[in-house]
CSV table of C-alpha atoms in Angstrom, one decimal:
chain,number,residue,atom,x,y,z
A,296,UNK,CA,0.0,0.0,0.1
A,297,UNK,CA,1.8,3.5,-1.0
A,298,UNK,CA,2.0,5.9,1.7
A,299,UNK,CA,1.6,8.7,-1.2
A,300,UNK,CA,-2.1,10.4,-1.1
A,301,UNK,CA,-2.9,11.5,-4.6
A,302,UNK,CA,-5.9,13.4,-5.5
A,303,UNK,CA,-6.5,14.4,-9.2
A,304,UNK,CA,-8.3,16.4,-11.9
A,305,UNK,CA,-9.3,15.9,-15.5
A,306,UNK,CA,-8.5,19.2,-17.5
A,307,UNK,CA,-11.1,19.7,-19.9
A,308,UNK,CA,-13.3,22.2,-22.1
A,309,UNK,CA,-17.2,22.1,-22.2
A,310,UNK,CA,-17.1,20.7,-25.6
A,311,UNK,CA,-15.5,17.6,-24.2
A,312,UNK,CA,-17.1,17.3,-21.1
A,313,UNK,CA,-18.7,13.8,-21.8
A,314,UNK,CA,-15.4,12.2,-22.7
A,315,UNK,CA,-13.8,13.9,-19.6
A,316,UNK,CA,-16.5,12.5,-17.5
A,317,UNK,CA,-16.5,9.1,-18.9
A,318,UNK,CA,-12.6,9.0,-18.1
A,319,UNK,CA,-13.3,10.5,-14.5
A,320,UNK,CA,-15.5,7.5,-13.8
A,321,UNK,CA,-13.6,4.8,-15.2
A,322,UNK,CA,-10.2,5.8,-13.5
A,323,UNK,CA,-11.8,7.2,-10.2
A,324,UNK,CA,-10.4,10.5,-10.7
A,325,UNK,CA,-11.2,13.3,-8.4
A,326,UNK,CA,-13.2,15.4,-10.7
A,327,UNK,CA,-13.2,17.7,-13.7
A,328,UNK,CA,-11.3,21.0,-14.3
A,329,UNK,CA,-13.4,23.0,-16.6
A,330,UNK,CA,-12.2,25.8,-18.8
A,331,UNK,CA,-13.3,28.8,-16.7
A,332,UNK,CA,-13.7,30.9,-20.0
A,333,UNK,CA,-14.4,28.5,-22.5
A,334,UNK,CA,-15.6,31.2,-25.0
A,335,UNK,CA,-12.2,33.2,-24.8
A,336,UNK,CA,-9.4,32.5,-26.9
A,337,UNK,CA,-8.0,28.9,-26.1
A,338,UNK,CA,-5.7,28.6,-23.2
A,339,UNK,CA,-4.6,25.3,-21.8
A,340,UNK,CA,-2.8,27.1,-19.0
A,341,UNK,CA,-6.3,28.8,-18.0
A,342,UNK,CA,-7.5,25.5,-17.7
A,343,UNK,CA,-4.4,23.9,-16.0
A,344,UNK,CA,-4.6,26.5,-13.0
A,345,UNK,CA,-7.9,25.1,-12.3
A,346,UNK,CA,-6.8,21.6,-12.4
A,347,UNK,CA,-3.8,22.5,-10.0
A,348,UNK,CA,-6.1,23.9,-7.5
A,349,UNK,CA,-8.3,20.9,-7.0
A,350,UNK,CA,-6.2,19.2,-4.3
A,351,UNK,CA,-8.2,16.9,-2.1
A,352,UNK,CA,-7.7,17.4,1.8
A,353,UNK,CA,-5.0,15.4,2.9
A,354,UNK,CA,-3.3,14.8,-0.5
A,355,UNK,CA,0.4,14.7,-0.8
A,356,UNK,CA,0.5,14.9,-4.5
A,357,UNK,CA,-1.7,16.1,-7.4
A,358,UNK,CA,-2.2,14.5,-10.6
A,359,UNK,CA,-3.3,16.4,-13.3
A,360,UNK,CA,-4.7,14.7,-16.7
A,361,UNK,CA,-6.0,15.9,-19.8
A,362,UNK,CA,-9.4,14.6,-21.1
A,363,UNK,CA,-8.1,13.1,-24.4
A,364,UNK,CA,-6.4,10.1,-23.0
A,365,UNK,CA,-6.7,6.3,-22.3
A,366,UNK,CA,-5.1,4.7,-19.3
A,367,UNK,CA,-5.3,1.7,-17.0
A,368,UNK,CA,-7.8,1.6,-14.4
A,369,UNK,CA,-5.3,1.4,-11.6
A,370,UNK,CA,-3.5,4.4,-12.9
A,371,UNK,CA,-4.0,6.2,-9.4
A,372,UNK,CA,-2.6,3.2,-7.4
A,373,UNK,CA,0.4,3.2,-10.0
A,374,UNK,CA,1.0,7.1,-9.6
A,375,UNK,CA,0.8,6.8,-5.7
A,376,UNK,CA,3.9,4.2,-6.0
A,377,UNK,CA,5.7,6.3,-8.1
A,378,UNK,CA,5.5,9.3,-6.0
A,379,UNK,CA,6.6,7.0,-2.8
A,380,UNK,CA,9.6,6.7,-5.0
A,381,UNK,CA,10.1,10.1,-5.9
A,382,UNK,CA,8.3,12.0,-3.4
A,383,UNK,CA,9.9,15.4,-4.4
A,384,UNK,CA,9.8,15.2,-8.3
A,385,UNK,CA,7.5,16.2,-11.1
A,386,UNK,CA,6.6,13.0,-12.7
A,387,UNK,CA,5.2,12.6,-16.2
A,388,UNK,CA,3.6,9.8,-17.3
A,389,UNK,CA,3.0,10.4,-20.9
A,390,UNK,CA,5.7,11.5,-23.7
A,391,UNK,CA,5.1,12.3,-27.3
A,392,UNK,CA,6.6,9.8,-29.8
A,393,UNK,CA,8.0,12.8,-31.9
A,394,UNK,CA,9.6,15.1,-29.3
A,395,UNK,CA,12.9,15.5,-28.0
A,396,UNK,CA,11.8,14.1,-24.8
A,397,UNK,CA,10.2,11.2,-26.8
A,398,UNK,CA,13.7,10.5,-28.1
A,399,UNK,CA,15.1,10.8,-24.6
A,400,UNK,CA,12.5,8.0,-23.4
A,401,UNK,CA,13.2,5.8,-26.2
A,402,UNK,CA,16.8,5.9,-25.7
A,403,UNK,CA,16.3,5.3,-22.1
A,404,UNK,CA,14.1,2.1,-23.2
A,405,UNK,CA,16.8,0.7,-25.2
A,406,UNK,CA,19.7,1.3,-22.4
A,407,UNK,CA,17.0,-0.4,-19.9
A,408,UNK,CA,16.0,2.5,-17.9
A,409,UNK,CA,12.7,2.9,-16.2
A,410,UNK,CA,12.9,6.8,-15.9
A,411,UNK,CA,14.8,9.5,-17.7
A,412,UNK,CA,15.3,13.0,-16.9
A,413,UNK,CA,13.6,15.3,-19.3
A,414,UNK,CA,15.6,17.9,-21.3
A,415,UNK,CA,15.0,21.2,-19.9
A,416,UNK,CA,14.7,23.3,-23.1
A,417,UNK,CA,11.6,21.6,-24.5
A,418,UNK,CA,8.0,21.9,-23.3
A,419,UNK,CA,7.3,19.4,-20.3
A,420,UNK,CA,4.7,16.6,-21.2
A,421,UNK,CA,1.8,17.7,-19.3
A,422,UNK,CA,-0.7,14.9,-20.7
A,423,UNK,CA,-0.6,13.4,-17.4
A,424,UNK,CA,1.9,14.7,-14.6
A,425,UNK,CA,1.9,14.8,-10.8
A,426,UNK,CA,3.4,17.2,-8.6
A,427,UNK,CA,3.9,17.4,-5.0
A,428,UNK,CA,1.1,19.5,-3.5
A,429,UNK,CA,3.3,22.0,-2.5
A,430,UNK,CA,5.2,22.4,-6.0
A,431,UNK,CA,1.6,22.3,-7.4
A,432,UNK,CA,0.7,25.5,-5.4
A,433,UNK,CA,4.3,27.1,-6.0
A,434,UNK,CA,3.5,26.4,-9.7
A,435,UNK,CA,-0.1,28.4,-9.5
A,436,UNK,CA,1.7,31.4,-8.1
A,437,UNK,CA,4.5,31.3,-10.7
A,438,UNK,CA,1.9,30.7,-13.7
A,439,UNK,CA,-0.5,33.2,-12.5
A,440,UNK,CA,2.1,36.0,-13.8
A,441,UNK,CA,2.4,34.4,-17.1
A,442,UNK,CA,0.9,35.7,-20.3
A,443,UNK,CA,1.9,32.2,-22.1
A,444,UNK,CA,-1.5,30.0,-23.0
A,445,UNK,CA,0.3,26.7,-23.3
A,446,UNK,CA,0.9,25.3,-20.0
A,447,UNK,CA,3.6,22.7,-21.0
A,448,UNK,CA,5.8,25.7,-21.5
A,449,UNK,CA,5.2,27.3,-18.7
A,450,UNK,CA,5.7,24.3,-16.6
A,451,UNK,CA,9.1,23.7,-18.3
A,452,UNK,CA,10.0,27.3,-17.4
A,453,UNK,CA,8.9,26.6,-13.9
A,454,UNK,CA,10.8,23.5,-13.4
A,455,UNK,CA,14.1,24.8,-14.7
A,456,UNK,CA,14.0,28.3,-12.9
A,457,UNK,CA,16.4,28.9,-10.0
A,458,UNK,CA,18.6,25.9,-11.3
A,459,UNK,CA,15.9,23.4,-10.5
A,460,UNK,CA,15.8,20.4,-12.7
A,461,UNK,CA,13.3,19.1,-15.4
A,462,UNK,CA,10.6,16.5,-15.0
A,463,UNK,CA,11.2,12.6,-14.7
A,464,UNK,CA,9.5,10.9,-17.6
A,465,UNK,CA,8.2,7.6,-17.2
A,466,UNK,CA,10.0,5.5,-19.6
A,467,UNK,CA,7.0,3.0,-20.0
A,468,UNK,CA,4.0,5.1,-21.0
A,469,UNK,CA,0.8,3.8,-19.5
A,470,UNK,CA,-1.3,6.7,-20.7
A,471,UNK,CA,-2.2,7.1,-24.5
A,472,UNK,CA,-3.1,10.2,-26.2
A,473,UNK,CA,-6.3,9.6,-28.1
A,474,UNK,CA,-7.4,11.4,-31.5
A,475,UNK,CA,-5.7,14.3,-33.6
A,476,UNK,CA,-7.9,17.3,-32.7
A,477,UNK,CA,-6.7,19.9,-30.1
A,478,UNK,CA,-8.4,22.8,-28.5
A,479,UNK,CA,-5.2,24.7,-28.0
A,480,UNK,CA,-3.9,24.4,-31.7
A,481,UNK,CA,-1.8,21.7,-31.9
A,482,UNK,CA,-3.7,19.5,-34.7
A,483,UNK,CA,-0.9,20.5,-37.2
A,484,UNK,CA,1.2,18.0,-35.5
A,485,UNK,CA,-0.9,15.1,-36.7
A,486,UNK,CA,-0.9,11.9,-35.1
A,487,UNK,CA,0.5,12.1,-31.5
A,488,UNK,CA,1.1,9.1,-29.5
A,489,UNK,CA,2.9,7.7,-26.7
A,490,UNK,CA,6.7,7.0,-27.3
A,491,UNK,CA,6.7,3.6,-25.7
A,492,UNK,CA,3.1,2.1,-25.0
A,493,UNK,CA,3.0,-0.5,-22.3
A,494,UNK,CA,0.5,-2.1,-20.1
A,495,UNK,CA,0.7,-1.6,-16.3
A,496,UNK,CA,1.8,-5.3,-15.7
A,497,UNK,CA,5.1,-4.3,-17.7
A,498,UNK,CA,5.3,-1.0,-16.6
A,499,UNK,CA,5.4,-1.6,-12.9
A,500,UNK,CA,8.4,-3.4,-12.3
A,501,UNK,CA,10.5,-0.7,-14.6
A,502,UNK,CA,8.8,2.4,-12.9
A,503,UNK,CA,9.2,0.8,-9.3
A,504,UNK,CA,12.5,-0.7,-9.5
A,505,UNK,CA,14.2,0.6,-13.1
A,506,UNK,CA,17.4,2.9,-12.6
A,507,UNK,CA,17.0,6.5,-13.8
A,508,UNK,CA,19.0,7.9,-16.7
A,509,UNK,CA,20.1,11.2,-15.4
A,510,UNK,CA,22.7,12.3,-17.7
A,511,UNK,CA,21.8,12.3,-21.5
A,512,UNK,CA,25.0,13.7,-23.3
A,513,UNK,CA,24.2,14.1,-26.7
A,514,UNK,CA,20.5,12.9,-28.2
A,515,UNK,CA,19.6,11.8,-31.7
A,516,UNK,CA,15.9,12.5,-32.7
A,517,UNK,CA,14.3,13.0,-35.9
A,518,UNK,CA,12.1,15.7,-37.4
A,519,UNK,CA,9.9,15.7,-40.0
A,520,UNK,CA,12.0,13.0,-42.1
A,521,UNK,CA,15.3,14.4,-41.1
A,522,UNK,CA,17.9,13.3,-38.4
A,523,UNK,CA,19.2,15.7,-35.5
A,524,UNK,CA,21.4,15.8,-32.6
A,525,UNK,CA,20.8,17.8,-29.0
A,526,UNK,CA,24.2,18.6,-28.4
A,527,UNK,CA,25.4,18.2,-24.9
A,528,UNK,CA,24.6,21.0,-22.7
A,529,UNK,CA,22.7,22.6,-25.3
A,530,UNK,CA,19.9,23.9,-23.0
A,531,UNK,CA,22.4,26.3,-21.4
A,532,UNK,CA,23.3,28.0,-24.7
A,533,UNK,CA,21.5,30.7,-26.6
A,534,UNK,CA,20.8,28.3,-29.2
A,535,UNK,CA,18.7,26.0,-26.8
A,536,UNK,CA,15.9,25.1,-28.9
A,537,UNK,CA,17.9,25.0,-32.5
A,538,UNK,CA,17.9,22.2,-34.4
A,539,UNK,CA,21.3,20.7,-35.5
A,540,UNK,CA,21.6,18.3,-38.4
A,541,UNK,CA,23.5,15.2,-37.5
A,542,UNK,CA,26.4,15.9,-39.8
A,543,UNK,CA,26.7,19.3,-38.2
A,544,UNK,CA,26.8,17.8,-34.7
A,545,UNK,CA,29.3,15.0,-35.6
A,546,UNK,CA,32.2,16.4,-33.7
A,547,UNK,CA,30.2,16.3,-30.3
A,548,UNK,CA,29.3,12.5,-31.1
A,549,UNK,CA,32.5,10.6,-31.4
A,550,UNK,CA,31.3,9.5,-34.7
A,551,UNK,CA,32.5,10.0,-38.3
A,552,UNK,CA,31.0,10.1,-41.7
A,553,UNK,CA,33.7,7.5,-42.8
A,554,UNK,CA,32.2,5.5,-39.7
A,555,UNK,CA,28.6,6.0,-40.5
A,556,UNK,CA,29.2,4.9,-44.1
A,557,UNK,CA,31.0,1.8,-43.3
A,558,UNK,CA,28.2,1.0,-41.2
A,559,UNK,CA,25.7,1.4,-43.7
A,560,UNK,CA,27.6,-0.5,-46.2
A,561,UNK,CA,28.2,-3.5,-43.8
A,562,UNK,CA,24.9,-3.6,-41.8
A,563,UNK,CA,22.1,-2.0,-44.0
A,564,UNK,CA,20.0,-4.8,-45.6
A,565,UNK,CA,19.4,-3.7,-49.1
A,566,UNK,CA,15.9,-5.0,-49.7
A,567,UNK,CA,14.3,-3.1,-46.8
A,568,UNK,CA,16.3,0.1,-47.6
A,569,UNK,CA,14.8,-0.1,-51.2
A,570,UNK,CA,11.3,-0.9,-49.7
A,571,UNK,CA,11.4,2.1,-47.3
A,572,UNK,CA,12.8,4.2,-49.8
A,573,UNK,CA,9.9,3.3,-52.2
A,574,UNK,CA,7.3,4.0,-49.6
A,575,UNK,CA,8.8,7.2,-47.9
A,576,UNK,CA,11.5,8.3,-50.3
A,577,UNK,CA,15.1,7.2,-50.3
A,578,UNK,CA,16.5,10.3,-48.4
A,579,UNK,CA,14.2,9.1,-45.3
A,580,UNK,CA,15.4,5.4,-45.6
A,581,UNK,CA,18.9,6.9,-45.4
A,582,UNK,CA,18.1,9.4,-42.5
A,583,UNK,CA,16.1,7.0,-40.8
A,584,UNK,CA,18.7,4.2,-40.5
A,585,UNK,CA,21.6,6.6,-39.4
A,586,UNK,CA,19.4,8.1,-36.7
A,587,UNK,CA,18.6,4.6,-35.5
A,588,UNK,CA,22.4,3.8,-35.6
A,589,UNK,CA,23.0,6.9,-33.6
A,590,UNK,CA,20.3,5.8,-31.2
A,591,UNK,CA,21.6,2.1,-30.8
A,592,UNK,CA,25.3,3.8,-30.1
A,593,UNK,CA,23.9,6.2,-27.4
A,594,UNK,CA,21.4,3.7,-25.8
A,595,UNK,CA,24.6,1.4,-25.4
A,596,UNK,CA,26.8,4.2,-24.0
A,597,UNK,CA,24.2,5.4,-21.5
A,598,UNK,CA,23.8,1.8,-20.4
A,599,UNK,CA,27.6,1.2,-19.9
A,600,UNK,CA,27.9,5.0,-18.3
A,601,UNK,CA,24.8,5.0,-16.0
A,602,UNK,CA,23.3,1.5,-15.6
A,603,UNK,CA,23.9,-0.3,-12.3
A,604,UNK,CA,26.9,-3.1,-12.5
A,605,UNK,CA,25.6,-5.9,-14.2
A,606,UNK,CA,22.3,-4.6,-15.7
A,607,UNK,CA,21.4,-6.2,-18.7
A,608,UNK,CA,18.9,-3.8,-21.1
A,609,UNK,CA,16.6,-6.3,-21.9
A,610,UNK,CA,17.0,-8.2,-18.5
A,611,UNK,CA,13.5,-9.8,-18.4
A,612,UNK,CA,10.6,-10.7,-21.0
A,613,UNK,CA,8.8,-7.3,-19.9
A,614,UNK,CA,12.0,-5.4,-20.2
A,615,UNK,CA,12.4,-7.0,-23.7
A,616,UNK,CA,8.8,-5.6,-24.6
A,617,UNK,CA,9.4,-2.3,-23.4
A,618,UNK,CA,12.5,-2.0,-25.9
A,619,UNK,CA,10.2,-3.6,-29.0
A,620,UNK,CA,7.8,-1.0,-28.0
A,621,UNK,CA,10.0,2.1,-27.9
A,622,UNK,CA,11.3,0.7,-31.4
A,623,UNK,CA,7.9,0.2,-32.8
A,624,UNK,CA,7.1,3.8,-32.7
A,625,UNK,CA,10.5,5.1,-34.2
A,626,UNK,CA,9.5,5.0,-37.5
A,627,UNK,CA,6.2,6.6,-37.6
A,628,UNK,CA,7.3,9.3,-35.3
A,629,UNK,CA,10.3,10.3,-37.8
A,630,UNK,CA,7.9,10.8,-40.6
A,631,UNK,CA,6.2,14.3,-41.6
A,632,UNK,CA,3.0,14.6,-39.7
A,633,UNK,CA,1.0,14.3,-43.1
A,634,UNK,CA,2.4,10.9,-43.8
A,635,UNK,CA,1.7,9.2,-40.4
A,636,UNK,CA,-2.3,8.3,-41.2
A,637,UNK,CA,-0.9,6.2,-43.9
A,638,UNK,CA,1.4,3.9,-41.8
A,639,UNK,CA,-0.6,0.6,-41.3
A,640,UNK,CA,0.5,-2.4,-39.5
A,641,UNK,CA,2.5,-4.0,-42.3
A,642,UNK,CA,4.3,-0.7,-42.6
A,643,UNK,CA,5.0,-0.3,-38.9
A,644,UNK,CA,6.4,-3.8,-38.7
A,645,UNK,CA,8.7,-3.1,-41.7
A,646,UNK,CA,10.2,0.2,-40.3
A,647,UNK,CA,10.3,-1.7,-36.9
A,648,UNK,CA,12.7,-4.2,-38.4
A,649,UNK,CA,14.7,-2.1,-40.4
A,650,UNK,CA,15.4,0.2,-37.2
A,651,UNK,CA,16.5,-2.8,-35.5
A,652,UNK,CA,19.2,-3.7,-38.0
A,653,UNK,CA,20.6,0.1,-37.3
A,654,UNK,CA,20.1,-0.3,-33.6
A,655,UNK,CA,22.0,-3.3,-33.5
A,656,UNK,CA,24.8,-2.1,-35.6
A,657,UNK,CA,25.1,1.0,-33.4
A,658,UNK,CA,25.2,-1.1,-30.4
A,659,UNK,CA,28.5,-3.0,-32.0
A,660,UNK,CA,30.3,0.3,-33.0
A,661,UNK,CA,33.5,0.6,-31.3
A,662,UNK,CA,33.4,2.1,-27.5
A,663,UNK,CA,34.1,6.0,-27.6
A,664,UNK,CA,37.1,7.1,-25.8
A,665,UNK,CA,35.9,8.9,-22.5
A,666,UNK,CA,38.4,11.6,-23.3
A,667,UNK,CA,36.2,12.5,-26.4
A,668,UNK,CA,33.2,13.1,-24.7
A,669,UNK,CA,32.6,16.8,-24.6
C-alpha cells in the first residue's frame, strides 16, 4: 500500500465534457477542471490552473490528466507508488513519440532504464503529470504571472528556474493520447501517440525499480523525416532550441561520416532499404537508418555509463517488450505529420525491423573514448 495520497483532476473544455466525465468515472479520478472561460481564446494554462487548484484535503500529490487520453484502471495506484519512490519530483506519465523528450525516453528504454530526466529546453509533457502539492501551489503562483497560454511551456520554465531540474519521464508509457484534434492548436502535429506504449503489468517493474537515466550527453532525434542531434549542454546556450543536423553535430558524438558510411555498407539490408525508400523516399530511408544507428550507439553508451553494474538492457521478458515497444514507434514518429495516417501495421513492422538492423549495428560500434566526450 503506497503512503503517497494522490488527488486528481481531469482538465477539460465544455465541448469535451462527456468524454472527460467518462474518463473520470472509469479511472476513479477526483473530478473535472473545466475551462473557466470557454468562449475566450484557447488557453491550456487557464484550465490547468483550475486543475492544479483542485487538491483534495490530506493529499500529498496532485495528478493532472487531460481529457483526451486512455489509461489503465489502476492508474492512481501506479502513480501513488511512483510518488512514494520520488516524493519531491515532477513525474510525467506520457511523452510524445516525436518530441526530443520522446527521443530521450526511447533511448532510455533501449538502455534498460525505467525513468529519464527530461531535456529542460523543451516543453514539459503535461498530458498526465503529477506534482507534490507544495510544488503544485508554487506552480500556480508562478503561472498566474505568465502571459503564455501553453501550460506545458510554463511548466518547463517553472521546473528549470533557479537551477531546478526538469521532470522525470516515465519510460514505459501507460497513458495514451487519443485522436488528433486539439483545442489548443496542436492538430497540425498530426497523430501524436506515446513513445513507449506499455500495459501496467510491464510498466510497474520498470517504474518501481528501474534505474534513472539522469545524464543524456548527446541525443539523436528525428523531425519531419530528417535526423538531428541535441548537443551536450545545449539547454545552457543561446541556441537551446535550435535543431542541429546530424552531420553538423558529428564532432560532438565521437562518430565520423566514414564510420557511419562503413556501418551502412556493412549492416544496412538492401531489400528493406529499397522498400522503405519506395514508400517514404530514399532520403528518409537513409536519414532514418542513420538516426537509429546513432540511437543504438547512444543507448549502449548510456547503459555503460549509468546503469547499475551487471544490468542487462533487456533483462526480463517485460524489459524486452518495452524495448520493442519503443522501437515500434520510431519509424512513424520520424515521418512528417501528413504521412503518419498512412502507416498501417505492415509498414509499422517493416520500419521496426529496419530500425532494429541499425540499432544493433550502432550497439556494436567501437566504444567511444571517454576523453572524447565533450
